[in-house]
Coordinates of C-alpha atoms in Angstrom, one line a residue:
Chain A
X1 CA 94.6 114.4 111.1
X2 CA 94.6 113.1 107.4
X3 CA 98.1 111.5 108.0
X4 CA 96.4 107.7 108.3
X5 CA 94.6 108.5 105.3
X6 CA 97.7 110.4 103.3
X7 CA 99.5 107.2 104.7
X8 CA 97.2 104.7 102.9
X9 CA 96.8 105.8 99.9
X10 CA 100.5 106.3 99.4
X11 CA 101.3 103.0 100.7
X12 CA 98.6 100.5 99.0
X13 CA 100.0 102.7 95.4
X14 CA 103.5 101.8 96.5
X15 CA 102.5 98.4 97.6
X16 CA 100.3 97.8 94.6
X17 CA 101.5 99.7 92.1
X18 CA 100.1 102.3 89.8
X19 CA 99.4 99.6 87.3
X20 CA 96.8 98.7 90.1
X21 CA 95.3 101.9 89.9
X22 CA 94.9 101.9 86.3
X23 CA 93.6 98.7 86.3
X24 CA 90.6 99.5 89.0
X25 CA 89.7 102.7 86.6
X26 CA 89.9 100.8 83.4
X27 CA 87.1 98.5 85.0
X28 CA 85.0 101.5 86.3
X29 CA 85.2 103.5 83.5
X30 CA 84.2 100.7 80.8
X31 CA 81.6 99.8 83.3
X32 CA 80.3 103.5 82.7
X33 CA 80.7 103.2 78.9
X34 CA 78.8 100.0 78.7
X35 CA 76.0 101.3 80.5
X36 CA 75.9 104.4 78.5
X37 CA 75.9 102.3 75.3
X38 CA 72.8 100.3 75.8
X39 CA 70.8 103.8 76.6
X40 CA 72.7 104.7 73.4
X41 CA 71.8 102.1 71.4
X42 CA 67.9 102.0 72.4
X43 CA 67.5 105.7 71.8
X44 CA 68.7 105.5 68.7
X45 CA 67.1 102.9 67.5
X46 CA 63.7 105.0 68.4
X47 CA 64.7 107.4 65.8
X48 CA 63.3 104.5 63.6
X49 CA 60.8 103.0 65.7
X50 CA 59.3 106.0 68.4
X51 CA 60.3 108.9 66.9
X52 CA 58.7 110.7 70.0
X53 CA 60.6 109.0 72.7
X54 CA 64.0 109.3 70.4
X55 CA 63.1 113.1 70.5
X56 CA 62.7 113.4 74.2
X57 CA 65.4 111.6 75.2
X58 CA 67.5 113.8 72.6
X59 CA 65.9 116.9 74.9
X60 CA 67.3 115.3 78.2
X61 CA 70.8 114.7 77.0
X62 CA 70.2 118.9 76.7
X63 CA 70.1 119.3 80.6
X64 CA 72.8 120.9 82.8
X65 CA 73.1 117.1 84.3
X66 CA 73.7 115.5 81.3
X67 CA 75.9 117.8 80.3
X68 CA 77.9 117.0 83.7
X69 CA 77.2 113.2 82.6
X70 CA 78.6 114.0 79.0
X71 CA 82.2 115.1 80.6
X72 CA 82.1 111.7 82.5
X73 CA 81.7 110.1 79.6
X74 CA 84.0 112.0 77.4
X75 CA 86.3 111.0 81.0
X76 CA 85.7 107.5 81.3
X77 CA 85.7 106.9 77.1
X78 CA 88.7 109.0 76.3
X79 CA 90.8 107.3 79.7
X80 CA 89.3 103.7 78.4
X81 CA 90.9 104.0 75.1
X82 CA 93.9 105.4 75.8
X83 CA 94.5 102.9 78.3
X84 CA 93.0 100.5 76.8
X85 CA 95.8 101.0 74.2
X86 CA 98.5 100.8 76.6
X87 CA 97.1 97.2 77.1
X88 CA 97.3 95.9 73.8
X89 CA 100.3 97.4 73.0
X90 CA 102.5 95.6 76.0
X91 CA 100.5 92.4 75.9
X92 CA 100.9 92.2 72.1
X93 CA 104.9 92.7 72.4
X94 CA 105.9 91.2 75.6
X95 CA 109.9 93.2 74.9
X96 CA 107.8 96.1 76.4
X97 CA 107.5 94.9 79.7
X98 CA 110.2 96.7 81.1
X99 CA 108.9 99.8 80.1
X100 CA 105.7 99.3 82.4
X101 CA 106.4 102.0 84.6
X102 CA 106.9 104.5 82.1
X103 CA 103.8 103.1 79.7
X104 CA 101.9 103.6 83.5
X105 CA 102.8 107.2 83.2
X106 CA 102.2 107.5 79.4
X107 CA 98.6 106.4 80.0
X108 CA 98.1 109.5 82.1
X109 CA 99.7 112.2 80.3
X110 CA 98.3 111.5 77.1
X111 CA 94.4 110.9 78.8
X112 CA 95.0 113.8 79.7
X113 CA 96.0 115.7 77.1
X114 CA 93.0 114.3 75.1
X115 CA 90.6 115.2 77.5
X116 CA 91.5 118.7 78.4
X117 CA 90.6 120.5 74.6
X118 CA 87.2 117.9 75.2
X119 CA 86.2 119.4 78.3
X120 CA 86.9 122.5 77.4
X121 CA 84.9 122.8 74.1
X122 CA 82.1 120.7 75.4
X123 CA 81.8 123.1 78.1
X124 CA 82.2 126.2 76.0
X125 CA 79.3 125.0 74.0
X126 CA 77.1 124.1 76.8
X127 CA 77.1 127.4 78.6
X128 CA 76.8 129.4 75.3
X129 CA 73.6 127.2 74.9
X130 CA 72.3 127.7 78.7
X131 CA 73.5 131.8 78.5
X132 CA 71.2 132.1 75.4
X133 CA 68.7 129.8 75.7
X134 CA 68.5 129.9 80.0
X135 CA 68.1 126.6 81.8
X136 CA 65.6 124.1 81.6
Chain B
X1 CA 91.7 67.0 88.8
X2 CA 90.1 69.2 91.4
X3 CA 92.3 70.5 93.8
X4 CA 91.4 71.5 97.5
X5 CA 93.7 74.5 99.1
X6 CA 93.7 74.0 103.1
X7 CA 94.4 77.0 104.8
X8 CA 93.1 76.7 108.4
X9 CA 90.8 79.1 109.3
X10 CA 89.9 79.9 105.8
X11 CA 86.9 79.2 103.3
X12 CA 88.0 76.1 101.2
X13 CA 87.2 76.6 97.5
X14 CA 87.7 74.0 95.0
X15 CA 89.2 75.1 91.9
X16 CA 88.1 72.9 88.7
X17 CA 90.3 72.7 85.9
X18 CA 89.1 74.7 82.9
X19 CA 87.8 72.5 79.5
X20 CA 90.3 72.7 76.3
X21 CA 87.3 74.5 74.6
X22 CA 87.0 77.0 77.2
X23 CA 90.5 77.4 77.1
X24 CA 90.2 78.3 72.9
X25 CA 87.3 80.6 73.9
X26 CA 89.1 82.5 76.5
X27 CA 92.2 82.8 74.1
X28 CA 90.2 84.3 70.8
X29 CA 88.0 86.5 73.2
X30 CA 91.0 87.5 74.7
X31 CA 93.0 88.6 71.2
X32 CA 88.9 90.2 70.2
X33 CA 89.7 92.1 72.8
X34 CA 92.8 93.8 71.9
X35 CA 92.0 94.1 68.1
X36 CA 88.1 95.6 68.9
X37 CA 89.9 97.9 71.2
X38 CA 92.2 99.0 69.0
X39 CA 89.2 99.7 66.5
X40 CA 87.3 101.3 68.4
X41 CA 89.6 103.5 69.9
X42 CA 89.2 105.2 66.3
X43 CA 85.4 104.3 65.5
X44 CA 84.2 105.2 69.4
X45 CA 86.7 108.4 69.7
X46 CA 85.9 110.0 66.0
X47 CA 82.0 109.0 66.3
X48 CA 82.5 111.1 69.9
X49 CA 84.5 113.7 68.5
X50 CA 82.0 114.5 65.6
X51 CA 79.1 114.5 68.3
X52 CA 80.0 116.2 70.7
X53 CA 83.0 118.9 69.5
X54 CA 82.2 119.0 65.9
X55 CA 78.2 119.3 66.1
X56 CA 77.9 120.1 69.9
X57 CA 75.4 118.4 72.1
X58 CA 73.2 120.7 71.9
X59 CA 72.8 120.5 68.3
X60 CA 71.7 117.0 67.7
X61 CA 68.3 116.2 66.0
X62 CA 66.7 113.8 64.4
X63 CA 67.4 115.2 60.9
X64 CA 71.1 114.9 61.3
X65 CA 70.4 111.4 61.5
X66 CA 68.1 110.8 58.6
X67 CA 70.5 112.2 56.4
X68 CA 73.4 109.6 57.9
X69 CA 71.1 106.8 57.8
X70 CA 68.7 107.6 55.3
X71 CA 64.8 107.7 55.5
X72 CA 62.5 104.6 55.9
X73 CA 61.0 103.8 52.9
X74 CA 62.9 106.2 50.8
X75 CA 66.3 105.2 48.5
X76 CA 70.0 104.5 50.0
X77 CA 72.5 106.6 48.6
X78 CA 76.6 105.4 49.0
X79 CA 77.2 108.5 51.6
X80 CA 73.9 106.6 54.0
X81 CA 75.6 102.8 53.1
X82 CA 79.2 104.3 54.0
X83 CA 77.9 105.7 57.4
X84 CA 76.0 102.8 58.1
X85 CA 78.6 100.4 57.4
X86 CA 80.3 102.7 60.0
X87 CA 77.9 102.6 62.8
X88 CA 76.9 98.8 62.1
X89 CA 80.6 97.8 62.8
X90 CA 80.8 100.1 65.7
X91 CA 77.8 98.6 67.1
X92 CA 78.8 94.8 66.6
X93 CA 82.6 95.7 67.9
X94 CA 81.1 97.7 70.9
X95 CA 78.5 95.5 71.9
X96 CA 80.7 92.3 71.9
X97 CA 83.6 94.2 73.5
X98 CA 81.2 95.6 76.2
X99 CA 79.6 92.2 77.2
X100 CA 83.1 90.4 77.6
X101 CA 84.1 93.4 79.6
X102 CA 81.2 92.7 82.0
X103 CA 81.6 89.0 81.5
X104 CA 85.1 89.4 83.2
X105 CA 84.2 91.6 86.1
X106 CA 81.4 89.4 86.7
X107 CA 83.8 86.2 86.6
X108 CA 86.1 88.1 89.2
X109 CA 83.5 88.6 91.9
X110 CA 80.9 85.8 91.2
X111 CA 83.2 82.7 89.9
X112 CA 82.4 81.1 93.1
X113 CA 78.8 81.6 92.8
X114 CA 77.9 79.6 89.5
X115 CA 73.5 80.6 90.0
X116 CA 74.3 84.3 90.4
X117 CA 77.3 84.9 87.6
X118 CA 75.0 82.7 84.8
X119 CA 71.9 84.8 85.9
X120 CA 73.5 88.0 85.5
X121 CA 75.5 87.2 82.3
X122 CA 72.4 85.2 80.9
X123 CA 70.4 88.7 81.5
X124 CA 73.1 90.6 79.8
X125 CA 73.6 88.5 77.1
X126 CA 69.5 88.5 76.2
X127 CA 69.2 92.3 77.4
X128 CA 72.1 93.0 74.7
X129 CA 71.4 91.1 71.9
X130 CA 67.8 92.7 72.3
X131 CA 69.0 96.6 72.3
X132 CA 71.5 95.7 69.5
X133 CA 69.2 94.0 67.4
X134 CA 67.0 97.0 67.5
X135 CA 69.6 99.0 67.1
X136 CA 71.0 97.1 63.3
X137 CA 67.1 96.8 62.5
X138 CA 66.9 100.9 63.0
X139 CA 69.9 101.5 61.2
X140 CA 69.2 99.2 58.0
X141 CA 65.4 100.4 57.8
X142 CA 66.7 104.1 57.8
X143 CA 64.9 107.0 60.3
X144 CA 61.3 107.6 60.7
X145 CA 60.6 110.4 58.2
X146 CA 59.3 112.7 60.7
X147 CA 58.6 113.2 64.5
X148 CA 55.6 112.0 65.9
X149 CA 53.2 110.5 63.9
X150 CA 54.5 106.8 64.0
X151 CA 54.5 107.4 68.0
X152 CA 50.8 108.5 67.9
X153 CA 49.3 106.3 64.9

Protein backbone atom coordinates (compact mmCIF):
# COMPACT_ATOMS: atom_id res chain seq x y z
CA UNK A 1 0.00 0.00 0.00
CA UNK A 2 2.88 2.53 0.75
CA UNK A 3 4.70 1.32 -2.42
CA UNK A 4 3.53 4.74 -4.51
CA UNK A 5 4.68 6.63 -1.64
CA UNK A 6 8.14 4.43 -0.85
CA UNK A 7 8.32 4.88 -4.74
CA UNK A 8 8.30 8.75 -4.63
CA UNK A 9 10.28 9.67 -2.21
CA UNK A 10 13.09 7.36 -3.40
CA UNK A 11 12.75 8.56 -6.89
CA UNK A 12 12.35 12.58 -6.59
CA UNK A 13 15.89 11.90 -4.01
CA UNK A 14 17.36 9.95 -6.91
CA UNK A 15 16.04 12.45 -9.38
CA UNK A 16 16.91 15.44 -7.39
CA UNK A 17 19.52 14.51 -5.43
CA UNK A 18 20.26 14.63 -1.72
CA UNK A 19 21.85 17.96 -2.22
CA UNK A 20 18.04 18.89 -2.89
CA UNK A 21 17.11 17.62 0.31
CA UNK A 22 19.58 19.55 2.18
CA UNK A 23 18.94 22.46 0.48
CA UNK A 24 14.88 22.39 1.38
CA UNK A 25 16.02 21.80 5.21
CA UNK A 26 18.61 24.46 5.24
CA UNK A 27 15.68 26.91 4.26
CA UNK A 28 13.18 25.47 6.87
CA UNK A 29 15.37 25.31 9.48
CA UNK A 30 16.94 28.97 9.15
CA UNK A 31 13.40 29.93 8.70
CA UNK A 32 12.82 28.46 12.35
CA UNK A 33 16.00 30.16 13.65
CA UNK A 34 15.11 33.51 12.35
CA UNK A 35 11.81 33.39 13.92
CA UNK A 36 13.19 32.24 17.15
CA UNK A 37 15.69 35.18 17.03
CA UNK A 38 13.41 38.08 16.99
CA UNK A 39 11.34 36.49 20.14
CA UNK A 40 15.03 36.23 21.26
CA UNK A 41 16.10 39.40 20.78
CA UNK A 42 12.80 41.29 22.19
CA UNK A 43 12.83 39.29 25.38
CA UNK A 44 16.00 40.17 26.06
CA UNK A 45 16.00 43.33 25.55
CA UNK A 46 12.98 43.50 28.37
CA UNK A 47 15.53 42.48 30.79
CA UNK A 48 16.48 46.24 30.40
CA UNK A 49 13.31 47.71 29.64
CA UNK A 50 10.17 45.33 31.28
CA UNK A 51 11.79 43.43 33.56
CA UNK A 52 8.40 41.73 34.32
CA UNK A 53 7.56 40.56 30.88
CA UNK A 54 11.51 39.46 30.48
CA UNK A 55 10.70 37.29 33.61
CA UNK A 56 7.64 35.72 32.35
CA UNK A 57 8.65 34.91 29.17
CA UNK A 58 11.88 33.38 30.95
CA UNK A 59 9.05 31.15 32.99
CA UNK A 60 7.44 29.92 29.58
CA UNK A 61 10.62 28.87 27.92
CA UNK A 62 10.35 26.54 31.49
CA UNK A 63 7.29 24.55 30.00
CA UNK A 64 7.25 20.90 28.79
CA UNK A 65 6.45 22.65 25.16
CA UNK A 66 9.22 24.76 25.09
CA UNK A 67 11.31 22.39 26.16
CA UNK A 68 10.03 20.25 22.98
CA UNK A 69 10.56 23.73 21.06
CA UNK A 70 14.23 23.97 22.56
CA UNK A 71 15.20 20.44 20.85
CA UNK A 72 13.81 21.92 17.53
CA UNK A 73 15.90 24.58 17.88
CA UNK A 74 18.98 22.99 19.19
CA UNK A 75 17.74 20.65 15.59
CA UNK A 76 17.25 23.25 13.23
CA UNK A 77 20.54 25.55 14.74
CA UNK A 78 22.98 22.78 15.07
CA UNK A 79 21.80 21.16 11.23
CA UNK A 80 21.94 25.06 9.90
CA UNK A 81 25.49 25.40 10.90
CA UNK A 82 26.82 22.41 10.07
CA UNK A 83 25.39 22.64 6.80
CA UNK A 84 25.70 25.89 6.48
CA UNK A 85 29.42 25.08 6.61
CA UNK A 86 29.42 22.56 4.04
CA UNK A 87 28.23 25.63 1.88
CA UNK A 88 30.92 27.86 2.35
CA UNK A 89 33.44 25.45 2.35
CA UNK A 90 32.64 24.08 -1.43
CA UNK A 91 31.56 27.49 -2.82
CA UNK A 92 34.70 29.06 -1.40
CA UNK A 93 37.04 26.29 -3.13
CA UNK A 94 35.30 25.33 -6.20
CA UNK A 95 38.28 21.91 -6.43
CA UNK A 96 35.74 20.46 -3.95
CA UNK A 97 33.03 19.99 -6.26
CA UNK A 98 33.66 16.62 -6.88
CA UNK A 99 33.42 15.64 -3.52
CA UNK A 100 29.64 16.86 -3.31
CA UNK A 101 28.37 13.61 -2.78
CA UNK A 102 30.43 12.76 -0.03
CA UNK A 103 30.37 16.56 1.65
CA UNK A 104 26.18 15.61 1.24
CA UNK A 105 26.88 12.75 3.52
CA UNK A 106 29.35 14.63 5.78
CA UNK A 107 26.62 17.15 6.48
CA UNK A 108 24.58 14.43 8.05
CA UNK A 109 26.93 12.44 10.05
CA UNK A 110 28.41 15.22 11.73
CA UNK A 111 24.66 17.08 12.46
CA UNK A 112 24.26 14.32 13.92
CA UNK A 113 26.83 13.67 15.98
CA UNK A 114 26.41 17.22 17.40
CA UNK A 115 22.99 16.92 18.08
CA UNK A 116 22.75 13.61 19.80
CA UNK A 117 25.09 14.63 23.32
CA UNK A 118 22.50 18.07 22.84
CA UNK A 119 19.40 16.21 23.00
CA UNK A 120 20.39 14.11 25.36
CA UNK A 121 21.68 16.57 28.12
CA UNK A 122 18.90 19.02 27.36
CA UNK A 123 16.58 16.32 28.07
CA UNK A 124 18.36 14.93 31.09
CA UNK A 125 18.07 18.37 32.55
CA UNK A 126 14.51 18.99 31.75
CA UNK A 127 12.94 15.92 33.29
CA UNK A 128 15.21 16.16 36.48
CA UNK A 129 13.56 19.74 36.68
CA UNK A 130 9.79 18.42 35.93
CA UNK A 131 10.58 15.06 38.37
CA UNK A 132 11.45 17.56 41.26
CA UNK A 133 9.71 20.38 40.65
CA UNK A 134 6.27 18.54 38.81
CA UNK A 135 4.75 20.16 35.81
CA UNK A 136 3.37 23.45 35.27
CA UNK B 1 16.93 43.99 -22.90
CA UNK B 2 13.90 42.30 -21.67
CA UNK B 3 13.48 38.99 -22.92
CA UNK B 4 10.02 37.14 -23.49
CA UNK B 5 10.14 33.04 -23.16
CA UNK B 6 7.12 31.62 -25.33
CA UNK B 7 6.13 28.37 -24.37
CA UNK B 8 2.58 27.70 -25.55
CA UNK B 9 0.28 27.01 -23.04
CA UNK B 10 2.34 28.55 -20.43
CA UNK B 11 2.35 31.89 -18.24
CA UNK B 12 4.75 34.31 -20.10
CA UNK B 13 7.11 36.07 -17.64
CA UNK B 14 9.40 38.68 -18.68
CA UNK B 15 12.75 38.48 -17.14
CA UNK B 16 14.52 42.10 -16.77
CA UNK B 17 18.12 42.24 -16.67
CA UNK B 18 19.53 42.95 -13.23
CA UNK B 19 21.33 46.71 -12.65
CA UNK B 20 25.42 46.55 -12.28
CA UNK B 21 24.64 47.88 -8.68
CA UNK B 22 22.48 45.15 -7.87
CA UNK B 23 24.72 42.86 -9.25
CA UNK B 24 27.74 44.34 -6.60
CA UNK B 25 25.00 44.04 -3.84
CA UNK B 26 24.15 40.49 -4.57
CA UNK B 27 27.94 39.56 -4.80
CA UNK B 28 29.07 41.22 -1.16
CA UNK B 29 25.74 39.84 0.42
CA UNK B 30 26.49 36.78 -1.07
CA UNK B 31 30.44 36.45 0.38
CA UNK B 32 28.46 38.20 4.03
CA UNK B 33 26.94 35.33 3.87
CA UNK B 34 29.56 32.72 3.90
CA UNK B 35 31.93 34.75 6.35
CA UNK B 36 28.79 35.60 9.01
CA UNK B 37 28.05 31.90 8.71
CA UNK B 38 31.18 30.87 9.46
CA UNK B 39 31.10 33.31 12.58
CA UNK B 40 28.37 32.40 13.83
CA UNK B 41 28.64 28.92 13.56
CA UNK B 42 31.02 29.60 16.71
CA UNK B 43 29.23 32.70 18.31
CA UNK B 44 25.47 31.13 17.81
CA UNK B 45 26.75 27.36 18.73
CA UNK B 46 28.95 28.37 21.96
CA UNK B 47 26.27 31.16 23.09
CA UNK B 48 23.79 27.85 22.72
CA UNK B 49 26.02 25.57 24.30
CA UNK B 50 26.54 27.69 27.45
CA UNK B 51 22.67 28.22 27.65
CA UNK B 52 21.30 25.44 27.30
CA UNK B 53 24.04 22.40 28.33
CA UNK B 54 26.32 24.38 30.49
CA UNK B 55 23.54 26.48 32.61
CA UNK B 56 20.46 24.36 31.57
CA UNK B 57 17.24 25.91 30.58
CA UNK B 58 15.81 25.72 33.48
CA UNK B 59 18.35 27.67 35.17
CA UNK B 60 18.26 31.03 33.46
CA UNK B 61 17.36 34.29 35.40
CA UNK B 62 17.63 37.57 35.12
CA UNK B 63 20.69 37.80 37.38
CA UNK B 64 22.88 35.66 35.19
CA UNK B 65 22.31 38.39 32.85
CA UNK B 66 23.08 41.40 34.94
CA UNK B 67 26.27 40.01 35.76
CA UNK B 68 27.12 39.50 31.75
CA UNK B 69 25.76 42.77 30.91
CA UNK B 70 26.09 44.77 33.81
CA UNK B 71 23.44 46.84 35.69
CA UNK B 72 21.82 50.07 34.49
CA UNK B 73 23.15 52.90 36.04
CA UNK B 74 25.88 51.10 37.84
CA UNK B 75 29.90 50.85 36.40
CA UNK B 76 31.10 48.52 33.37
CA UNK B 77 33.77 46.24 34.28
CA UNK B 78 36.13 44.55 31.20
CA UNK B 79 34.39 40.96 31.94
CA UNK B 80 30.54 43.02 31.02
CA UNK B 81 32.50 45.06 27.81
CA UNK B 82 33.98 41.54 26.76
CA UNK B 83 30.55 39.82 26.86
CA UNK B 84 28.87 42.60 25.32
CA UNK B 85 31.21 42.95 22.58
CA UNK B 86 30.27 39.27 22.27
CA UNK B 87 26.54 39.45 22.07
CA UNK B 88 26.59 42.96 20.12
CA UNK B 89 28.50 41.17 17.16
CA UNK B 90 26.33 38.17 17.48
CA UNK B 91 23.32 40.26 17.21
CA UNK B 92 24.55 42.54 14.15
CA UNK B 93 25.94 39.14 12.31
CA UNK B 94 22.62 37.29 13.15
CA UNK B 95 20.30 39.84 12.35
CA UNK B 96 21.83 40.77 8.92
CA UNK B 97 22.38 37.04 8.09
CA UNK B 98 18.70 36.23 9.13
CA UNK B 99 17.05 39.11 6.97
CA UNK B 100 19.07 38.10 3.68
CA UNK B 101 18.06 34.56 4.43
CA UNK B 102 14.42 35.62 4.29
CA UNK B 103 15.17 38.08 1.65
CA UNK B 104 16.14 35.06 -0.58
CA UNK B 105 13.26 32.78 0.10
CA UNK B 106 11.07 35.62 -0.34
CA UNK B 107 12.87 36.49 -3.89
CA UNK B 108 12.28 32.63 -4.80
CA UNK B 109 8.55 32.58 -4.37
CA UNK B 110 7.45 36.31 -4.88
CA UNK B 111 10.02 37.73 -7.68
CA UNK B 112 7.15 37.75 -9.92
CA UNK B 113 5.04 39.68 -7.56
CA UNK B 114 7.00 43.02 -7.05
CA UNK B 115 3.85 44.65 -4.33
CA UNK B 116 3.89 41.51 -2.20
CA UNK B 117 7.92 40.65 -1.97
CA UNK B 118 8.66 44.77 -1.20
CA UNK B 119 5.73 44.59 1.42
CA UNK B 120 6.99 41.66 3.16
CA UNK B 121 10.71 42.44 2.98
CA UNK B 122 9.86 46.31 3.75
CA UNK B 123 7.98 44.78 7.06
CA UNK B 124 10.91 42.69 7.85
CA UNK B 125 13.39 45.07 7.35
CA UNK B 126 11.41 47.80 9.81
CA UNK B 127 10.20 44.88 12.17
CA UNK B 128 14.11 43.96 12.46
CA UNK B 129 15.84 46.93 12.72
CA UNK B 130 13.14 47.73 15.52
CA UNK B 131 13.77 44.37 17.73
CA UNK B 132 17.62 44.85 17.12
CA UNK B 133 17.82 48.28 17.98
CA UNK B 134 16.13 47.46 21.29
CA UNK B 135 18.04 44.75 21.67
CA UNK B 136 21.90 46.91 21.28
CA UNK B 137 20.02 49.76 23.32
CA UNK B 138 19.38 46.81 26.27
CA UNK B 139 22.64 45.51 26.04
CA UNK B 140 24.73 49.03 26.17
CA UNK B 141 22.37 50.39 28.99
CA UNK B 142 23.04 47.10 31.10
CA UNK B 143 19.84 45.07 32.96
CA UNK B 144 17.27 46.55 35.02
CA UNK B 145 18.58 46.24 38.59
CA UNK B 146 15.75 44.25 39.71
CA UNK B 147 12.36 42.63 38.73
CA UNK B 148 9.43 44.44 38.70
CA UNK B 149 9.46 47.89 39.75
CA UNK B 150 10.36 49.55 36.37
CA UNK B 151 7.31 47.32 34.96
CA UNK B 152 4.93 48.78 37.61
CA UNK B 153 6.31 52.44 38.15
Amino acid sequence: MLTPLINTARESLRYRGSGHVLWLLHRITGLGVVVFLATHIFGMSMATFNPSLHEAMLAVYKTPLFSVGEIVLAACLIFHAVNGTRIAILELRPALWQKQEVATRWSIIVTLILLAPTIAIMAYKSMSYYLTHGLR
Amino acid sequence: MASTTITPGRTIRKVRPIPQARNRFELAMWLFMRYSGLALVFLALSHFWMQHLLIGTHEIEIAGTQLRWGISGEPVTVEQLIWRTYYAVMLVLAVVHGINGVRQVAYDYFAHRPAIYKGLMGTVVAVAALISLGGMAALFIGAAASTGEVALR
